[in-house]
mmCIF file of C-alpha atoms in Angstrom:
data_model
loop_
_atom_site.group_PDB
_atom_site.id
_atom_site.type_symbol
_atom_site.label_atom_id
_atom_site.label_comp_id
_atom_site.label_asym_id
_atom_site.label_seq_id
_atom_site.Cartn_x
_atom_site.Cartn_y
_atom_site.Cartn_z
ATOM 1 C CA MET A 1 -0.004 0.032 0.009
ATOM 2 C CA LYS A 2 1.640 3.155 -1.231
ATOM 3 C CA THR A 3 1.797 5.585 1.714
ATOM 4 C CA LEU A 4 2.787 9.282 1.853
ATOM 5 C CA TYR A 5 3.843 10.885 5.150
ATOM 6 C CA PHE A 6 3.883 14.605 5.751
ATOM 7 C CA ASP A 7 6.654 15.317 8.249
ATOM 8 C CA CYS A 8 5.663 18.852 9.281
ATOM 9 C CA PHE A 9 8.419 19.619 11.775
ATOM 10 C CA SER A 10 8.654 23.187 10.487
ATOM 11 C CA GLY A 11 4.984 23.592 9.625
ATOM 12 C CA ILE A 12 3.172 23.282 6.320
ATOM 13 C CA SER A 13 2.062 25.587 3.519
ATOM 14 C CA GLY A 14 0.817 25.259 0.052
ATOM 15 C CA ASP A 15 4.050 26.006 -1.778
ATOM 16 C CA MET A 16 5.973 23.857 0.634
ATOM 17 C CA VAL A 17 3.750 20.899 -0.239
ATOM 18 C CA ILE A 18 4.227 21.342 -4.024
ATOM 19 C CA GLY A 19 7.965 21.741 -3.624
ATOM 20 C CA ALA A 20 8.201 18.609 -1.453
ATOM 21 C CA LEU A 21 6.147 16.579 -3.889
ATOM 22 C CA ILE A 22 8.276 17.642 -6.856
ATOM 23 C CA ASP A 23 11.284 16.933 -4.787
ATOM 24 C CA ALA A 24 10.037 13.362 -4.102
ATOM 25 C CA GLY A 25 9.720 12.584 -7.725
ATOM 26 C CA ALA A 26 6.519 14.207 -9.064
ATOM 27 C CA ASP A 27 6.801 15.526 -12.514
ATOM 28 C CA PRO A 28 6.638 19.359 -12.498
ATOM 29 C CA GLU A 29 6.116 19.405 -16.323
ATOM 30 C CA PHE A 30 3.070 17.245 -15.873
ATOM 31 C CA LEU A 31 1.801 19.762 -13.271
ATOM 32 C CA VAL A 32 2.277 22.599 -15.699
ATOM 33 C CA GLN A 33 0.318 20.727 -18.330
ATOM 34 C CA GLU A 34 -2.597 19.748 -16.034
ATOM 35 C CA LEU A 35 -2.728 23.276 -14.491
ATOM 36 C CA SER A 36 -3.252 24.729 -17.977
ATOM 37 C CA LYS A 37 -6.728 23.058 -17.976
ATOM 38 C CA LEU A 38 -7.754 25.800 -15.601
ATOM 39 C CA LYS A 39 -7.252 28.329 -18.526
ATOM 40 C CA MET A 40 -5.595 30.768 -16.113
ATOM 41 C CA GLU A 41 -2.144 30.858 -17.741
ATOM 42 C CA ASP A 42 -2.276 34.532 -18.423
ATOM 43 C CA GLU A 43 -2.352 35.321 -14.679
ATOM 44 C CA TYR A 44 0.791 33.517 -13.472
ATOM 45 C CA LYS A 45 4.161 32.007 -14.089
ATOM 46 C CA LEU A 46 5.630 28.948 -12.259
ATOM 47 C CA VAL A 47 9.153 28.721 -10.936
ATOM 48 C CA TRP A 48 10.852 25.854 -9.162
ATOM 49 C CA LYS A 49 14.445 25.560 -8.193
ATOM 50 C CA LYS A 50 16.831 23.718 -5.894
ATOM 51 C CA VAL A 51 17.943 25.568 -2.834
ATOM 52 C CA VAL A 52 19.942 24.566 0.270
ATOM 53 C CA LYS A 53 18.345 25.291 3.655
ATOM 54 C CA ASN A 54 20.669 24.811 6.595
ATOM 55 C CA GLY A 55 22.496 22.084 4.695
ATOM 56 C CA ILE A 56 19.360 20.386 3.311
ATOM 57 C CA SER A 57 18.828 20.349 -0.499
ATOM 58 C CA SER A 58 15.304 21.068 -1.144
ATOM 59 C CA THR A 59 12.819 22.496 -3.847
ATOM 60 C CA LYS A 60 11.518 25.970 -3.742
ATOM 61 C CA PHE A 61 8.147 26.427 -5.714
ATOM 62 C CA ASP A 62 6.826 29.834 -6.504
ATOM 63 C CA VAL A 63 3.894 31.150 -8.297
ATOM 64 C CA ILE A 64 4.658 34.603 -9.684
ATOM 65 C CA LEU A 65 1.593 36.727 -10.500
ATOM 66 C CA VAL A 66 1.759 38.284 -13.853
ATOM 67 C CA ASP A 67 0.166 41.564 -12.701
ATOM 68 C CA ASN A 68 2.874 41.933 -10.003
ATOM 69 C CA LEU A 69 5.995 40.287 -11.415
ATOM 70 C CA THR A 70 8.362 43.076 -10.038
ATOM 71 C CA GLU A 71 6.690 43.330 -6.710
ATOM 72 C CA HIS A 72 6.784 39.863 -5.077
ATOM 73 C CA SER A 73 7.521 36.318 -5.637
ATOM 74 C CA ILE A 74 4.559 34.240 -4.429
ATOM 75 C CA ALA A 75 3.998 33.278 -2.436
ATOM 76 C CA GLY A 76 0.899 32.963 -1.304
ATOM 77 C CA ASP A 77 1.703 30.323 0.882
ATOM 78 C CA SER A 78 5.389 30.712 0.880
ATOM 79 C CA GLY A 79 6.033 29.379 4.198
ATOM 80 C CA ASP A 80 7.583 32.683 5.126
ATOM 81 C CA HIS A 81 7.029 32.817 8.762
ATOM 82 C CA SER A 82 6.885 36.570 9.446
ATOM 83 C CA HIS A 83 4.083 37.479 7.153
ATOM 84 C CA LYS A 84 2.126 40.485 6.842
ATOM 85 C CA HIS A 85 -1.445 39.237 6.076
ATOM 86 C CA THR A 86 -3.275 41.601 3.762
ATOM 87 C CA HIS A 87 -6.347 39.532 3.179
ATOM 88 C CA SER A 88 -9.971 40.611 3.669
ATOM 89 C CA HIS A 89 -10.923 37.201 4.942
ATOM 90 C CA ASP A 90 -7.981 35.867 6.762
ATOM 91 C CA ASP A 91 -6.136 34.506 3.672
ATOM 92 C CA ASP A 92 -2.635 33.298 3.631
ATOM 93 C CA HIS A 93 -1.999 34.295 -0.039
ATOM 94 C CA ASN A 94 -1.386 37.915 0.170
ATOM 95 C CA HIS A 95 1.664 38.158 2.458
ATOM 96 C CA GLU A 96 4.421 40.594 2.551
ATOM 97 C CA HIS A 97 7.463 38.395 3.037
ATOM 98 C CA SER A 98 10.438 39.384 5.135
ATOM 99 C CA HIS A 99 13.544 37.488 4.117
ATOM 100 C CA SER A 100 16.014 36.997 6.842
ATOM 101 C CA HIS A 101 19.312 35.106 6.694
ATOM 102 C CA ASP A 102 20.119 33.890 10.164
ATOM 103 C CA ASP A 103 23.237 31.862 9.234
ATOM 104 C CA ASP A 104 25.689 31.175 6.371
ATOM 105 C CA HIS A 105 24.214 27.823 5.405
ATOM 106 C CA ASN A 106 21.362 28.839 3.369
ATOM 107 C CA HIS A 107 22.140 29.150 -0.461
ATOM 108 C CA GLU A 108 19.920 29.576 -3.443
ATOM 109 C CA HIS A 109 21.250 28.220 -6.672
ATOM 110 C CA SER A 110 19.802 30.133 -9.504
ATOM 111 C CA HIS A 111 20.411 28.459 -12.856
ATOM 112 C CA SER A 112 19.534 29.503 -16.427
ATOM 113 C CA HIS A 113 16.665 27.789 -18.178
ATOM 114 C CA ASP A 114 18.954 25.584 -20.226
ATOM 115 C CA ASP A 115 19.680 23.222 -17.376
ATOM 116 C CA ASP A 116 17.607 20.960 -15.154
ATOM 117 C CA HIS A 117 17.806 22.929 -11.907
ATOM 118 C CA SER A 118 15.773 26.033 -12.385
ATOM 119 C CA HIS A 119 12.626 26.209 -14.344
ATOM 120 C CA GLU A 120 10.370 29.093 -15.280
ATOM 121 C CA HIS A 121 7.098 28.642 -17.153
ATOM 122 C CA SER A 122 5.816 32.062 -18.199
ATOM 123 C CA HIS A 123 2.308 32.515 -19.508
ATOM 124 C CA HIS A 124 1.849 35.903 -21.024
ATOM 125 C CA HIS A 125 -1.114 36.522 -23.350
ATOM 126 C CA ASN A 126 -1.395 40.323 -22.746
ATOM 127 C CA HIS A 127 -4.801 39.999 -21.323
ATOM 128 C CA ASN A 128 -3.557 41.773 -18.254
ATOM 129 C CA HIS A 129 -6.657 41.058 -16.078
ATOM 130 C CA SER A 130 -6.656 40.010 -12.605
ATOM 131 C CA HIS A 131 -9.082 37.799 -10.747
ATOM 132 C CA GLN A 132 -7.606 38.214 -7.289
ATOM 133 C CA HIS A 133 -11.048 38.236 -5.645
ATOM 134 C CA ARG A 134 -12.741 35.124 -6.941
ATOM 135 C CA SER A 135 -15.359 33.732 -4.653
ATOM 136 C CA TYR A 136 -15.773 30.225 -3.334
ATOM 137 C CA LYS A 137 -18.562 29.602 -5.819
ATOM 138 C CA ASP A 138 -16.215 30.929 -8.692
ATOM 139 C CA ILE A 139 -13.632 28.360 -7.705
ATOM 140 C CA VAL A 140 -15.985 25.489 -7.614
ATOM 141 C CA GLU A 141 -17.164 26.308 -11.072
ATOM 142 C CA LEU A 142 -13.632 26.801 -12.320
ATOM 143 C CA ILE A 143 -12.522 23.377 -11.049
ATOM 144 C CA GLN A 144 -15.635 21.643 -12.205
ATOM 145 C CA SER A 145 -15.452 23.034 -15.687
ATOM 146 C CA ALA A 146 -11.773 22.013 -16.117
ATOM 147 C CA ASP A 147 -10.832 18.809 -17.926
ATOM 148 C CA PHE A 148 -9.395 17.119 -14.831
ATOM 149 C CA SER A 149 -10.059 13.633 -13.737
ATOM 150 C CA ASP A 150 -12.944 13.258 -11.108
ATOM 151 C CA ASP A 151 -10.314 12.198 -8.477
ATOM 152 C CA ILE A 152 -8.271 15.506 -8.961
ATOM 153 C CA LYS A 153 -11.533 17.585 -8.987
ATOM 154 C CA ASN A 154 -12.895 15.875 -5.855
ATOM 155 C CA THR A 155 -9.513 16.312 -3.913
ATOM 156 C CA ALA A 156 -9.095 20.018 -4.826
ATOM 157 C CA LEU A 157 -12.729 20.808 -3.941
ATOM 158 C CA LYS A 158 -12.338 18.905 -0.636
ATOM 159 C CA ILE A 159 -9.500 21.193 0.301
ATOM 160 C CA PHE A 160 -11.190 24.435 -0.813
ATOM 161 C CA GLU A 161 -14.310 23.341 1.211
ATOM 162 C CA LYS A 162 -12.107 23.092 4.299
ATOM 163 C CA ILE A 163 -11.078 26.746 3.865
ATOM 164 C CA GLY A 164 -14.453 27.954 2.765
ATOM 165 C CA ARG A 165 -16.254 26.469 5.815
ATOM 166 C CA ALA A 166 -13.637 27.954 8.168
ATOM 167 C CA GLU A 167 -13.947 31.374 6.631
ATOM 168 C CA GLY A 168 -17.694 31.124 6.592
ATOM 169 C CA HIS A 169 -17.857 30.131 10.270
ATOM 170 C CA ILE A 170 -15.517 33.032 11.242
ATOM 171 C CA HIS A 171 -17.380 35.705 9.339
ATOM 172 C CA GLY A 172 -20.845 34.350 10.172
ATOM 173 C CA MET A 173 -22.008 33.458 6.627
ATOM 174 C CA PRO A 174 -22.959 30.277 4.756
ATOM 175 C CA LEU A 175 -20.403 28.638 2.587
ATOM 176 C CA GLU A 176 -22.137 29.606 -0.597
ATOM 177 C CA GLN A 177 -21.829 33.334 0.300
ATOM 178 C CA VAL A 178 -18.068 33.258 1.073
ATOM 179 C CA HIS A 179 -16.151 35.756 -1.052
ATOM 180 C CA PHE A 180 -12.670 36.331 -0.095
ATOM 181 C CA HIS A 181 -9.031 36.815 -1.127
ATOM 182 C CA GLU A 182 -7.592 33.577 0.148
ATOM 183 C CA VAL A 183 -9.607 31.088 -1.845
ATOM 184 C CA GLY A 184 -9.687 33.583 -4.699
ATOM 185 C CA ALA A 185 -6.064 34.243 -4.996
ATOM 186 C CA VAL A 186 -4.302 32.829 -8.065
ATOM 187 C CA ASP A 187 -1.486 31.385 -5.973
ATOM 188 C CA SER A 188 -3.671 29.587 -3.583
ATOM 189 C CA ILE A 189 -5.700 28.077 -6.448
ATOM 190 C CA ILE A 190 -2.407 26.807 -8.074
ATOM 191 C CA ASP A 191 -1.173 25.496 -4.604
ATOM 192 C CA ILE A 192 -4.334 23.549 -3.958
ATOM 193 C CA VAL A 193 -5.202 22.393 -7.340
ATOM 194 C CA GLY A 194 -1.444 21.495 -7.922
ATOM 195 C CA THR A 195 -1.464 19.459 -4.708
ATOM 196 C CA ALA A 196 -4.449 17.412 -5.942
ATOM 197 C CA ILE A 197 -2.765 16.912 -9.345
ATOM 198 C CA LEU A 198 0.521 15.802 -7.859
ATOM 199 C CA ILE A 199 -0.968 13.543 -5.176
ATOM 200 C CA HIS A 200 -2.886 11.533 -7.760
ATOM 201 C CA HIS A 201 0.068 11.671 -10.205
ATOM 202 C CA LEU A 202 2.133 9.903 -7.472
ATOM 203 C CA GLU A 203 -0.609 7.236 -7.121
ATOM 204 C CA VAL A 204 -0.618 7.488 -3.291
ATOM 205 C CA SER A 205 -3.174 5.155 -1.459
ATOM 206 C CA VAL A 206 -2.791 6.483 2.051
ATOM 207 C CA ILE A 207 -1.807 9.843 3.427
ATOM 208 C CA LYS A 208 -0.524 10.348 7.026
ATOM 209 C CA ALA A 209 0.808 13.379 8.795
ATOM 210 C CA SER A 210 2.572 14.539 11.842
ATOM 211 C CA ALA A 211 1.142 16.853 14.489
ATOM 212 C CA LEU A 212 1.223 20.420 13.085
ATOM 213 C CA PRO A 213 3.456 23.050 14.742
ATOM 214 C CA VAL A 214 1.594 26.445 14.286
ATOM 215 C CA GLY A 215 4.140 28.782 15.838
ATOM 216 C CA THR A 216 3.506 31.526 18.255
ATOM 217 C CA GLY A 217 3.378 35.346 18.353
ATOM 218 C CA ARG A 218 1.162 37.813 16.484
ATOM 219 C CA ILE A 219 0.429 38.571 12.814
ATOM 220 C CA LYS A 220 -1.233 41.521 11.174
ATOM 221 C CA ILE A 221 -4.246 40.870 8.961
ATOM 222 C CA ASP A 222 -7.031 43.201 7.612
ATOM 223 C CA HIS A 223 -8.910 43.058 10.745
ATOM 224 C CA GLY A 224 -5.981 44.010 13.077
ATOM 225 C CA ILE A 225 -3.269 42.183 15.030
ATOM 226 C CA TYR A 226 -4.209 38.594 15.578
ATOM 227 C CA PRO A 227 -2.535 35.747 17.570
ATOM 228 C CA VAL A 228 -0.904 32.806 15.756
ATOM 229 C CA PRO A 229 -2.397 30.583 14.588
ATOM 230 C CA ALA A 230 -4.638 32.736 12.538
ATOM 231 C CA PRO A 231 -8.397 32.399 13.056
ATOM 232 C CA ALA A 232 -8.928 30.580 9.780
ATOM 233 C CA THR A 233 -6.000 28.129 10.536
ATOM 234 C CA LEU A 234 -7.226 27.384 13.911
ATOM 235 C CA GLU A 235 -10.714 26.654 12.796
ATOM 236 C CA ILE A 236 -9.527 24.378 10.138
ATOM 237 C CA LEU A 237 -7.298 22.498 12.714
ATOM 238 C CA LYS A 238 -10.192 21.534 15.053
ATOM 239 C CA GLU A 239 -9.750 17.878 16.174
ATOM 240 C CA ILE A 240 -6.275 17.775 14.535
ATOM 241 C CA PRO A 241 -3.148 17.552 16.772
ATOM 242 C CA ILE A 242 -1.332 20.752 17.108
ATOM 243 C CA GLU A 243 2.254 20.716 18.296
ATOM 244 C CA HIS A 244 3.687 23.305 20.688
ATOM 245 C CA THR A 245 6.632 25.374 19.455
ATOM 246 C CA LYS A 246 8.452 28.455 20.823
ATOM 247 C CA ILE A 247 9.257 29.634 17.254
ATOM 248 C CA ARG A 248 7.795 33.041 16.693
ATOM 249 C CA GLY A 249 5.766 33.469 13.530
ATOM 250 C CA GLU A 250 3.270 31.553 11.469
ATOM 251 C CA LEU A 251 4.543 27.971 10.738
ATOM 252 C CA THR A 252 1.237 26.454 9.427
ATOM 253 C CA THR A 253 -0.772 28.600 7.027
ATOM 254 C CA PRO A 254 -4.475 28.260 6.253
ATOM 255 C CA THR A 255 -3.862 26.615 2.946
ATOM 256 C CA GLY A 256 -1.285 24.185 4.497
ATOM 257 C CA ALA A 257 -3.695 23.376 7.338
ATOM 258 C CA ALA A 258 -6.424 22.690 4.846
ATOM 259 C CA ILE A 259 -4.294 20.428 2.663
ATOM 260 C CA ALA A 260 -3.297 18.354 5.855
ATOM 261 C CA ALA A 261 -6.796 18.307 7.293
ATOM 262 C CA ALA A 262 -8.425 17.347 4.023
ATOM 263 C CA LEU A 263 -6.031 14.656 2.827
ATOM 264 C CA ALA A 264 -4.526 13.004 5.966
ATOM 265 C CA ASP A 265 -6.227 9.693 6.840
ATOM 266 C CA GLU A 266 -4.281 9.726 10.139
ATOM 267 C CA PHE A 267 -2.204 12.067 12.275
ATOM 268 C CA CYS A 268 0.615 10.033 13.963
ATOM 269 C CA ALA A 269 4.302 9.633 14.689
ATOM 270 C CA PHE A 270 6.578 8.426 11.915
ATOM 271 C CA PRO A 271 4.979 5.303 10.537
ATOM 272 C CA SER A 272 6.534 1.823 9.870
ATOM 273 C CA ILE A 273 7.322 2.122 6.153
ATOM 274 C CA MET A 274 9.631 0.768 3.492
ATOM 275 C CA VAL A 275 10.936 4.161 2.212
ATOM 276 C CA GLN A 276 11.097 4.617 -1.545
ATOM 277 C CA SER A 277 11.477 8.384 -1.945
ATOM 278 C CA ILE A 278 12.118 11.450 0.145
ATOM 279 C CA GLY A 279 11.240 15.165 -0.735
ATOM 280 C CA TYR A 280 11.938 18.464 0.872
ATOM 281 C CA GLY A 281 9.943 21.600 -0.037
ATOM 282 C CA THR A 282 11.273 24.742 1.406
ATOM 283 C CA GLY A 283 9.618 27.949 2.724
ATOM 284 C CA THR A 284 11.099 31.388 2.430
ATOM 285 C CA LYS A 285 12.081 32.039 6.090
ATOM 286 C CA ASN A 286 15.457 30.835 7.485
ATOM 287 C CA PHE A 287 15.857 29.662 11.008
ATOM 288 C CA ALA A 288 19.280 29.334 12.842
ATOM 289 C CA GLU A 289 18.447 26.006 14.505
ATOM 290 C CA HIS A 290 16.671 23.969 11.859
ATOM 291 C CA PRO A 291 15.996 23.872 8.131
ATOM 292 C CA ASN A 292 12.589 25.576 7.235
ATOM 293 C CA VAL A 293 11.359 22.656 5.003
ATOM 294 C CA LEU A 294 8.404 20.252 4.760
ATOM 295 C CA ARG A 295 9.563 16.582 4.460
ATOM 296 C CA VAL A 296 7.569 14.172 2.463
ATOM 297 C CA ILE A 297 8.253 10.390 2.755
ATOM 298 C CA ILE A 298 6.768 7.996 0.254
ATOM 299 C CA GLY A 299 6.930 4.249 0.613
ATOM 300 C CA GLU A 300 5.122 0.876 1.017
ATOM 301 C CA GLN A 301 3.485 0.164 4.290
#
């Protein structure tokens, strides 16, 4: 039975998941091809590259918004753990990222497109429109109308529903009326649908995950200064084990929490498994004491 284990020792975010799955052997070119079925190519460009975090070689995955190419590199869920949240409905996809370099052991290897280590897929069709405020209903229609397999559609919709219900509960409105930045942001759509694509591409039968460290401290969102975990994250993580940590900042984002909550069949310690592949997906922030990566282990159980 092919099992995938999310080892979330430094938290989890959407882009960290995609990076880890690619690092574990998923085909990023297949991801690009499948994502084109959303017919959103004019809104983003995808970049993935190898970086070294505290001595660990890992994959950094970014979604660069076409309308904002010079302003920020994705992020949405970049796993940057000192975010400024600018969402109208507690979204983790419009962060201002603070890049710190706490030690000398973090290196990014940027390579030109003619090698296998850094890849950019740019989708420019000069439409120059932005859909940063898609509603939950818009996204359901977007996914259902795309030419995905039923498995990919159902998995993506399951993750989005986790976020939508959490946002609806927090803001006191039914799921059908939820309209917000997070679910509507291009990068969160790519992270979530991309996760669904790669999970099925890897033909995983069972998904397990560790307890989720959420971090500590405060974050700024549209509604003011809020404690970590953010309201949406905490709502999503009901009945899911949360791990205490003294690290200040947001370790688990709403999108990362929703992916784990929707996909994991069990939250447990490291399972007994015959390991076949290992992947590391990195966030943006650097920590002095440990690599800021999500580890994915795939094998037979």
